[in-house]
PDB file of C-alpha atoms in Angstrom:
ATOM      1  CA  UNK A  23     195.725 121.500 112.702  1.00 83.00           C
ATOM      2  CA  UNK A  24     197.763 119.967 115.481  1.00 94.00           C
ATOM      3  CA  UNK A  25     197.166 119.003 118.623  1.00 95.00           C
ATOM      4  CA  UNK A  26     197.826 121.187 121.070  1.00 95.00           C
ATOM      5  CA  UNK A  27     198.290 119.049 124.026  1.00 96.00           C
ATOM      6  CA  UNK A  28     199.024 114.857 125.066  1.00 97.00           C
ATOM      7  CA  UNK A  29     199.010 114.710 128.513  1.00 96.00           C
ATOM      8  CA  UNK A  30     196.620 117.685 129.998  1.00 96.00           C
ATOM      9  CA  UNK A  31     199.942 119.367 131.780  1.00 96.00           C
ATOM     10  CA  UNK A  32     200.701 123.081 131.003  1.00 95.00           C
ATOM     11  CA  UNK A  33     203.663 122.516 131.324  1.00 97.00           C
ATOM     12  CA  UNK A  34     204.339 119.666 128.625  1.00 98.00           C
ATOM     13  CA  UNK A  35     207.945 120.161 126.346  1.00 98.00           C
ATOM     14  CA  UNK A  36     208.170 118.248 122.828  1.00 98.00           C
ATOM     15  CA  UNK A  37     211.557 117.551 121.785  1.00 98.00           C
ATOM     16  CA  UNK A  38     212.743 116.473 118.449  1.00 97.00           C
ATOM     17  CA  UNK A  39     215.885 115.586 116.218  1.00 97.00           C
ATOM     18  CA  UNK A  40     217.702 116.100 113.013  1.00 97.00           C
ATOM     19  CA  UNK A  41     220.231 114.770 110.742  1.00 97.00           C
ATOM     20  CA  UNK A  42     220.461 111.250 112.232  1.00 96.00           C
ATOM     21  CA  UNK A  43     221.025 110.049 108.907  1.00 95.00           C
ATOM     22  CA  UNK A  44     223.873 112.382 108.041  1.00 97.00           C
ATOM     23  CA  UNK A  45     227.242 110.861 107.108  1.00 97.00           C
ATOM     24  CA  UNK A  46     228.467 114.250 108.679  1.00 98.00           C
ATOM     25  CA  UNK A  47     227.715 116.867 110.977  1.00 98.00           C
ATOM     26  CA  UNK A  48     225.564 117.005 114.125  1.00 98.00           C
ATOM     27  CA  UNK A  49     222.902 115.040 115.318  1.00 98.00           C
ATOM     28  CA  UNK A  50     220.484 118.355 116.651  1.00 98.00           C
ATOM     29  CA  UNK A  51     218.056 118.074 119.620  1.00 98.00           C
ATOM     30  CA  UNK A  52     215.262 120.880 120.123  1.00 98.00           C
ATOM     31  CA  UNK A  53     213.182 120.998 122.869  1.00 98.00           C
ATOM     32  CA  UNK A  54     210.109 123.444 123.425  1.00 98.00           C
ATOM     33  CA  UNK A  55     207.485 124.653 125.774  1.00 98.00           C
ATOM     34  CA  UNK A  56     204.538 126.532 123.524  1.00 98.00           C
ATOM     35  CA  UNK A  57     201.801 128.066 125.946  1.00 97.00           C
ATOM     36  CA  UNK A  58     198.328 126.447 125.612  1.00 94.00           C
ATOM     37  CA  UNK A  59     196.937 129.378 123.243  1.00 94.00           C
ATOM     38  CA  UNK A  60     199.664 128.953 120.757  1.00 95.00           C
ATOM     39  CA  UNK A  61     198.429 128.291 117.639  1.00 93.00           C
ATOM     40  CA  UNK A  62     199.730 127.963 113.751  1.00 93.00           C
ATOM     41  CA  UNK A  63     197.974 126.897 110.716  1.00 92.00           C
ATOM     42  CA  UNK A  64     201.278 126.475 109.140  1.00 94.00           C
ATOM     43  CA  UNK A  65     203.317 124.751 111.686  1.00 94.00           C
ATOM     44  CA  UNK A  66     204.153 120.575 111.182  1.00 93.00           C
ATOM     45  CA  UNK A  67     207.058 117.689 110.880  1.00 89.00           C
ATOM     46  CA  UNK A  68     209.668 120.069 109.899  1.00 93.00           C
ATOM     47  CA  UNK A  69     209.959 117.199 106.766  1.00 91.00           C
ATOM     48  CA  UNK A  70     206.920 117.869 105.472  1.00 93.00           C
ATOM     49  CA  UNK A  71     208.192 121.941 104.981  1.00 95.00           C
ATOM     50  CA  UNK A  72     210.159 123.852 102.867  1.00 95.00           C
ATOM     51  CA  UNK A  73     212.857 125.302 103.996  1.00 95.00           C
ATOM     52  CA  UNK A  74     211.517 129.429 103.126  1.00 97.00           C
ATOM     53  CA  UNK A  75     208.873 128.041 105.575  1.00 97.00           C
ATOM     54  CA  UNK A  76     211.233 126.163 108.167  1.00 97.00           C
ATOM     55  CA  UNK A  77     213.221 129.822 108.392  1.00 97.00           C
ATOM     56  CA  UNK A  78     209.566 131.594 108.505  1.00 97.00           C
ATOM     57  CA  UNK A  79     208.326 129.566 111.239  1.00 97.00           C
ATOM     58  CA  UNK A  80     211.825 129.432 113.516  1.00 98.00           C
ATOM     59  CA  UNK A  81     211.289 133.524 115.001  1.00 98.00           C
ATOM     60  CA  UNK A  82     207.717 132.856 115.714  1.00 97.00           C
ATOM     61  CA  UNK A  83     208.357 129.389 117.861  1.00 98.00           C
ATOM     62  CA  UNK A  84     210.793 131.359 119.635  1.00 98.00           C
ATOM     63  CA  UNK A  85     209.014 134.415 120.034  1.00 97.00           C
ATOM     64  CA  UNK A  86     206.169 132.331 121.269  1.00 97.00           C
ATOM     65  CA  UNK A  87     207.368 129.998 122.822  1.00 98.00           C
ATOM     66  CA  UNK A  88     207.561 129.932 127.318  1.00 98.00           C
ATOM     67  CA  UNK A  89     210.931 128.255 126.647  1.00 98.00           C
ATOM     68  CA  UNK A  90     213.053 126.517 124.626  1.00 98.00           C
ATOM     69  CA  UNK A  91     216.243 124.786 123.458  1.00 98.00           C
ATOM     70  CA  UNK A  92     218.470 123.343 121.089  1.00 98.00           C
ATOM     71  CA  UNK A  93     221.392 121.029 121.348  1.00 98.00           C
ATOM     72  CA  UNK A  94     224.633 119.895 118.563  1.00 98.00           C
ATOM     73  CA  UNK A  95     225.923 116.009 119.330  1.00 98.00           C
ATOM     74  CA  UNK A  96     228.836 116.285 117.322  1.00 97.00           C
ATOM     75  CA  UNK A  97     230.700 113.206 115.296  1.00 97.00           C
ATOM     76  CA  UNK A  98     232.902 112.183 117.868  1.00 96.00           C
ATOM     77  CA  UNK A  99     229.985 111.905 120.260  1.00 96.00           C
ATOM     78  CA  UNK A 100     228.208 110.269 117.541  1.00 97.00           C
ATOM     79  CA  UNK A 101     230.950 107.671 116.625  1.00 96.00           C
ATOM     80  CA  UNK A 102     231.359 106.685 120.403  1.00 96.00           C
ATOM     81  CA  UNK A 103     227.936 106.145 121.845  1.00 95.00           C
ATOM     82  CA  UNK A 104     226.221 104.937 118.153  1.00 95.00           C
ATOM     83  CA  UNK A 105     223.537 107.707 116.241  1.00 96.00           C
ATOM     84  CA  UNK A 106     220.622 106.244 118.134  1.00 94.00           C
ATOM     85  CA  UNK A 107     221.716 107.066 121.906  1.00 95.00           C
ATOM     86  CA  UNK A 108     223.423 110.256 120.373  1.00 96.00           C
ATOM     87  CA  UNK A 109     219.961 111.678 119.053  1.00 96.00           C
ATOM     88  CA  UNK A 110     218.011 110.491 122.497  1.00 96.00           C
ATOM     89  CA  UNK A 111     220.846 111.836 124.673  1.00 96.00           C
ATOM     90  CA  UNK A 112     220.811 115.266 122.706  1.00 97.00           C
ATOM     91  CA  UNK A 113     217.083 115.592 123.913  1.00 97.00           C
ATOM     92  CA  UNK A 114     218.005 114.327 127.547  1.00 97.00           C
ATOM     93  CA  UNK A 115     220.496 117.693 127.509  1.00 97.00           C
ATOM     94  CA  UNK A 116     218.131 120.101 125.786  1.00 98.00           C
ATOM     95  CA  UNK A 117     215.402 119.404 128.756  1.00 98.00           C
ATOM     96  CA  UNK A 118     218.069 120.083 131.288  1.00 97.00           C
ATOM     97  CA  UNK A 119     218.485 123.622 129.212  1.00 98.00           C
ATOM     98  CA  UNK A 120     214.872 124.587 129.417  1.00 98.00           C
ATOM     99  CA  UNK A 121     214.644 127.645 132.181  1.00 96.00           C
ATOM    100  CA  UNK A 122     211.479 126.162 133.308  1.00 95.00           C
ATOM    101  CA  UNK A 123     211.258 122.198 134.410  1.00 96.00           C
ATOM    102  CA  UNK A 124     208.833 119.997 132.045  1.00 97.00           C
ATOM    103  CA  UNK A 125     205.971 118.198 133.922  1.00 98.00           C
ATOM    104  CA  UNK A 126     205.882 116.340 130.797  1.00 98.00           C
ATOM    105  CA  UNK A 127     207.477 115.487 127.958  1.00 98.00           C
ATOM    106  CA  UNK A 128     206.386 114.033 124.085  1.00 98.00           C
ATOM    107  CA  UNK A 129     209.219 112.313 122.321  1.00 97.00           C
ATOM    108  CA  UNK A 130     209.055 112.134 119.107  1.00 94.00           C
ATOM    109  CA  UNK A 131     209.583 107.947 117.825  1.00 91.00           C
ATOM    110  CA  UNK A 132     208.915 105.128 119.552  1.00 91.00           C
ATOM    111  CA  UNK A 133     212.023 105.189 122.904  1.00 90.00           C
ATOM    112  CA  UNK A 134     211.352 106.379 126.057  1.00 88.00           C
ATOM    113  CA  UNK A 135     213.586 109.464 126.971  1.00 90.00           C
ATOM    114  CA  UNK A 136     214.625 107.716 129.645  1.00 84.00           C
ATOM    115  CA  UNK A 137     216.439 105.351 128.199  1.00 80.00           C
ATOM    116  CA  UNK A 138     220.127 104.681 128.156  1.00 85.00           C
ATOM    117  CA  UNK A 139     220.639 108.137 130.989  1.00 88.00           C
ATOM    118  CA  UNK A 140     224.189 109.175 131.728  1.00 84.00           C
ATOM    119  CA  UNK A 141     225.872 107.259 129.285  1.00 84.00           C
ATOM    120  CA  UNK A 142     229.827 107.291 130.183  1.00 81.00           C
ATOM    121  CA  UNK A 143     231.598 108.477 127.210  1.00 84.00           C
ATOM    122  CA  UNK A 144     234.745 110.608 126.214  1.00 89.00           C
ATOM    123  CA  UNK A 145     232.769 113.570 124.070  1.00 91.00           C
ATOM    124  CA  UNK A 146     229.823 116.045 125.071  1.00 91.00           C
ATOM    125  CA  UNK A 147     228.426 116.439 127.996  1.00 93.00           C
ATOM    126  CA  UNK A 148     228.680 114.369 131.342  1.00 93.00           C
ATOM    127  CA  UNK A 149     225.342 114.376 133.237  1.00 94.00           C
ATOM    128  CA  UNK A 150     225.470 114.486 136.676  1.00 94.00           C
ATOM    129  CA  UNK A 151     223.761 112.165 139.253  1.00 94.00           C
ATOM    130  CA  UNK A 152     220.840 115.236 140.386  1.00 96.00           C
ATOM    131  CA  UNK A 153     220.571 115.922 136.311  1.00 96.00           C
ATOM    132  CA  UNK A 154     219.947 111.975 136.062  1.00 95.00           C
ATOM    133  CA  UNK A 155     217.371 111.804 138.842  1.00 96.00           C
ATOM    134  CA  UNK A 156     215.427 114.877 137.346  1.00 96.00           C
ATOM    135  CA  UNK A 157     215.029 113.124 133.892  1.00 96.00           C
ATOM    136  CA  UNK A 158     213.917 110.301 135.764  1.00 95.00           C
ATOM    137  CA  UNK A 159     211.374 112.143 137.619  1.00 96.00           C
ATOM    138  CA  UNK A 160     209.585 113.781 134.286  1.00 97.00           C
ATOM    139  CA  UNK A 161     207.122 111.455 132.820  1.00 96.00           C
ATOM    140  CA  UNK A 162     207.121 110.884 129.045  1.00 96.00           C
ATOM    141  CA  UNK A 163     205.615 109.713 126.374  1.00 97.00           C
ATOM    142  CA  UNK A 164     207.077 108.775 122.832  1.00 96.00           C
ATOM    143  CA  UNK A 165     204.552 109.295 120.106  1.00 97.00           C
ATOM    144  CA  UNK A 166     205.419 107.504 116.564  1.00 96.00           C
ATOM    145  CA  UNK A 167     205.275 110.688 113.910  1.00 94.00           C
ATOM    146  CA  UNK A 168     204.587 113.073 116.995  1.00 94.00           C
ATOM    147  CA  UNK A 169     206.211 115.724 114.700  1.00 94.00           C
ATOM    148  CA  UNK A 170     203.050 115.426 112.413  1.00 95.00           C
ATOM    149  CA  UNK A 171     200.344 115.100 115.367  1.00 96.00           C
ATOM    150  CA  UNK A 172     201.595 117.404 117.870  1.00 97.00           C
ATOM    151  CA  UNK A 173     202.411 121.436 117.534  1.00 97.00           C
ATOM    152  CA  UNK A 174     205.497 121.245 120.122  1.00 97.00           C
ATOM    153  CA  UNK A 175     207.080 118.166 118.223  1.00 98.00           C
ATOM    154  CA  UNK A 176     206.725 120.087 115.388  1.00 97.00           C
ATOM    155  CA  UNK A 177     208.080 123.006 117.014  1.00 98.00           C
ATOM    156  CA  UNK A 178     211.206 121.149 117.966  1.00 98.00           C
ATOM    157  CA  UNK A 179     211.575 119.244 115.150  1.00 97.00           C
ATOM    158  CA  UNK A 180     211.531 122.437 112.941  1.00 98.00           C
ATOM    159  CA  UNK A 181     214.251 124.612 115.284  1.00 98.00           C
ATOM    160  CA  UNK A 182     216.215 121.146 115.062  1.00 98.00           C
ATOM    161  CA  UNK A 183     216.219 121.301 111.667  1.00 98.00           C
ATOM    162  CA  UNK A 184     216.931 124.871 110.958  1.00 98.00           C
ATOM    163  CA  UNK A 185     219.972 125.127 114.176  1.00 98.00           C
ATOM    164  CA  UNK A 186     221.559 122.080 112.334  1.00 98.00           C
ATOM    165  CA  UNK A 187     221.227 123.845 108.308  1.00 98.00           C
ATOM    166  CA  UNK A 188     222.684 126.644 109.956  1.00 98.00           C
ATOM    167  CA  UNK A 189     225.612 124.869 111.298  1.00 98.00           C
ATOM    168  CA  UNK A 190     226.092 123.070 107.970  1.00 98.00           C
ATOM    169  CA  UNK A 191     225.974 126.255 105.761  1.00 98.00           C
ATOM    170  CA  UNK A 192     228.556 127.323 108.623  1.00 98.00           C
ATOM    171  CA  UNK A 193     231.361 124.300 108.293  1.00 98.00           C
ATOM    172  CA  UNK A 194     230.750 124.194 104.430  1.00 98.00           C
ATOM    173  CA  UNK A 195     232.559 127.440 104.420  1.00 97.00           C
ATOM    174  CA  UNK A 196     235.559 125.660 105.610  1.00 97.00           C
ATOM    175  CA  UNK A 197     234.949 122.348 103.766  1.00 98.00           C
ATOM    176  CA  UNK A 198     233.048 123.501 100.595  1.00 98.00           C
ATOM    177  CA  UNK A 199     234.316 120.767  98.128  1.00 97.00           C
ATOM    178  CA  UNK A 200     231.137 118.297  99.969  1.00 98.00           C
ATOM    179  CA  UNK A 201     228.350 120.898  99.209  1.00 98.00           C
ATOM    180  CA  UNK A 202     227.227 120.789 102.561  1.00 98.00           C
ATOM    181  CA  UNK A 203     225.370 123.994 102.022  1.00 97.00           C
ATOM    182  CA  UNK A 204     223.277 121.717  99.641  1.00 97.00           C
ATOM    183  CA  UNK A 205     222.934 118.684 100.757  1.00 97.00           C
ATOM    184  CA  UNK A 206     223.438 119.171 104.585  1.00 98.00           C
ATOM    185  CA  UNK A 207     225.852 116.237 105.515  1.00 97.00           C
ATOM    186  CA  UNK A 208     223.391 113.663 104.351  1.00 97.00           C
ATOM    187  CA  UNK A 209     224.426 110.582 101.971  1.00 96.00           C
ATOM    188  CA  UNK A 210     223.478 111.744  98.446  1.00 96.00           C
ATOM    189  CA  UNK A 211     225.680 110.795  95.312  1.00 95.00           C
ATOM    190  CA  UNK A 212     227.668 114.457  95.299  1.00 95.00           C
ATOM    191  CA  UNK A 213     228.592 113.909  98.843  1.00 97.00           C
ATOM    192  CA  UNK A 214     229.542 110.241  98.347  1.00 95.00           C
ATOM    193  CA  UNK A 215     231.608 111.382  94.960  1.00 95.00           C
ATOM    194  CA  UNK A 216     232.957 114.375  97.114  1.00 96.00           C
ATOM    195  CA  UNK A 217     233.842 111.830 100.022  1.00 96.00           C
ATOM    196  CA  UNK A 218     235.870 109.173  97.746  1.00 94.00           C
ATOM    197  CA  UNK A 219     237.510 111.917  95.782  1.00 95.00           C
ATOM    198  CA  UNK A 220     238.893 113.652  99.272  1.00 96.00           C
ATOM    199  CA  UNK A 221     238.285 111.684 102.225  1.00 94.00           C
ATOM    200  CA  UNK A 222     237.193 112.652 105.448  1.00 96.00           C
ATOM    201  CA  UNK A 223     237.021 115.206 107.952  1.00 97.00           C
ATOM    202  CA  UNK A 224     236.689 115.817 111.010  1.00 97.00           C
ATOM    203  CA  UNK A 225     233.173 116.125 110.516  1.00 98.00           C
ATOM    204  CA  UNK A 226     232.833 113.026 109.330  1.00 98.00           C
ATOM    205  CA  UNK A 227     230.928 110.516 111.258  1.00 97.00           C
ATOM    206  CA  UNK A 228     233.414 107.700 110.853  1.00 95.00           C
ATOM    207  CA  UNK A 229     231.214 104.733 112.303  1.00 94.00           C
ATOM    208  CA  UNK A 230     228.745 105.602 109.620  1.00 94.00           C
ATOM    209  CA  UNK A 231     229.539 103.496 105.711  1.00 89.00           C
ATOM    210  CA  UNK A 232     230.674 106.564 103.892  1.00 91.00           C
ATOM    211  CA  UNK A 233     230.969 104.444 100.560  1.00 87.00           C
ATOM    212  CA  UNK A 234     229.397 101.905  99.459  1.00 75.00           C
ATOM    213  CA  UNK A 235     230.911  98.923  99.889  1.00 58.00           C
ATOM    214  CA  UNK A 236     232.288  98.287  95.911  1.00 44.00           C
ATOM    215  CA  UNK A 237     234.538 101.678  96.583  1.00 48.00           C
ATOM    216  CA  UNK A 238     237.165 102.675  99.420  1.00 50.00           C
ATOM    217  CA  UNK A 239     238.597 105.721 100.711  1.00 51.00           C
ATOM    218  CA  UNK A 240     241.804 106.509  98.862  1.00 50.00           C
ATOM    219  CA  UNK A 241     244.117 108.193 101.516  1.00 42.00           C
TER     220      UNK A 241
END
């Protein structure tokens, strides 16, 4: 089982990602406060889950949970400030969701969350100078493979993960030629095919190599 707790606060948040590696759609944040007798047998790194027990375990973190919250970085975002300070500035936002203030926070990874704070870009959100000093004020931790050692990085990572399939099934509706439903955004050989065969779209992450490097967009 999990640990339950890293720093001895009650009041500690784990926050997660998904789809960093996606050539489109979202990077997704999560964020979540579980109360100190939440437990799960089940519960772990959402990659280590199917995804019948991803959707089984997303109504019980919530349900459980003291608070929580979940944030899309979309592909312009994602293009402009690169996929690493995309993903750390997703969980920056989703701790200034939470109703209740963190007195600590476990990162998944191996960045502080404090790095790279208020980041002046074009897309998302703009954080102001009292949302910049909070972060700043909430000690953290980052914990390599916290999703696998600790229940609320497991927590987040597996509402990340289930927020962003959900908004994948959504735009494959509109795009379903990639198979998004399928293979969420990420780079397999169908989306790759799909990609060369189409081109882009808007939720495309166009600072990402779509194609390999022996093939090229025909537009």
């Amino acid at each position: 089982m999990l640990a339950k707790n890293f720093s001895g606060f009650v009041m500690e948040t784990g926050t997660d990602e998904a789809g960093r590696g996606c050539l489109a759609g979202p990077v997704t944040a999560a964020a979540v406060i579980l109360p100190a007798d939440f437990e799960n047998q089940i519960l772990n790194d959402s990659k280590q889950l199917s995804e019948k027990t991803r959707v089984l375990l997303k109504p019980i973190i919530e349900q459980h949970a003291v608070c929580f919250a979940v944030t899309h970085l979309l592909p312009d975002e994602i293009d402009e400030i690169n996929i690493l300070n995309a993903s750390m500035k997703g969980m920056q936002e989703c701790i200034l969701k939470l109703n209740q203030v963190p007195e600590f926070i476990i990162v998944d990874g191996n960045r502080s969350l404090n790095a790279k704070l208020g980041l002046k870009n074009s897309f998302g959100k703009q954080f102001s100078l009292t949302e910049i000093e909070l972060l700043k004020s909430i000690p953290n931790q980052s914990i390599i493979k916290g999703d696998a050692k600790f229940l609320s990085i497991a927590a987040a990572s597996v509402l990340a993960k289930t927020y962003r399939d959900e908004y994948m099934d959504q735009i494959h509706e509109e795009f379903p030629m990639y198979n998004w439903k399928q293979n969420k955004g990420y780079p397999t050989k169908e989306h790759r095919e799909a990609i060369r065969k189409y081109g882009t779209t808007k939720y495309h992450r166009m600072s990402f190599r779509l194609l390999p490097e022996q093939l090229s967009l025909e537009f």
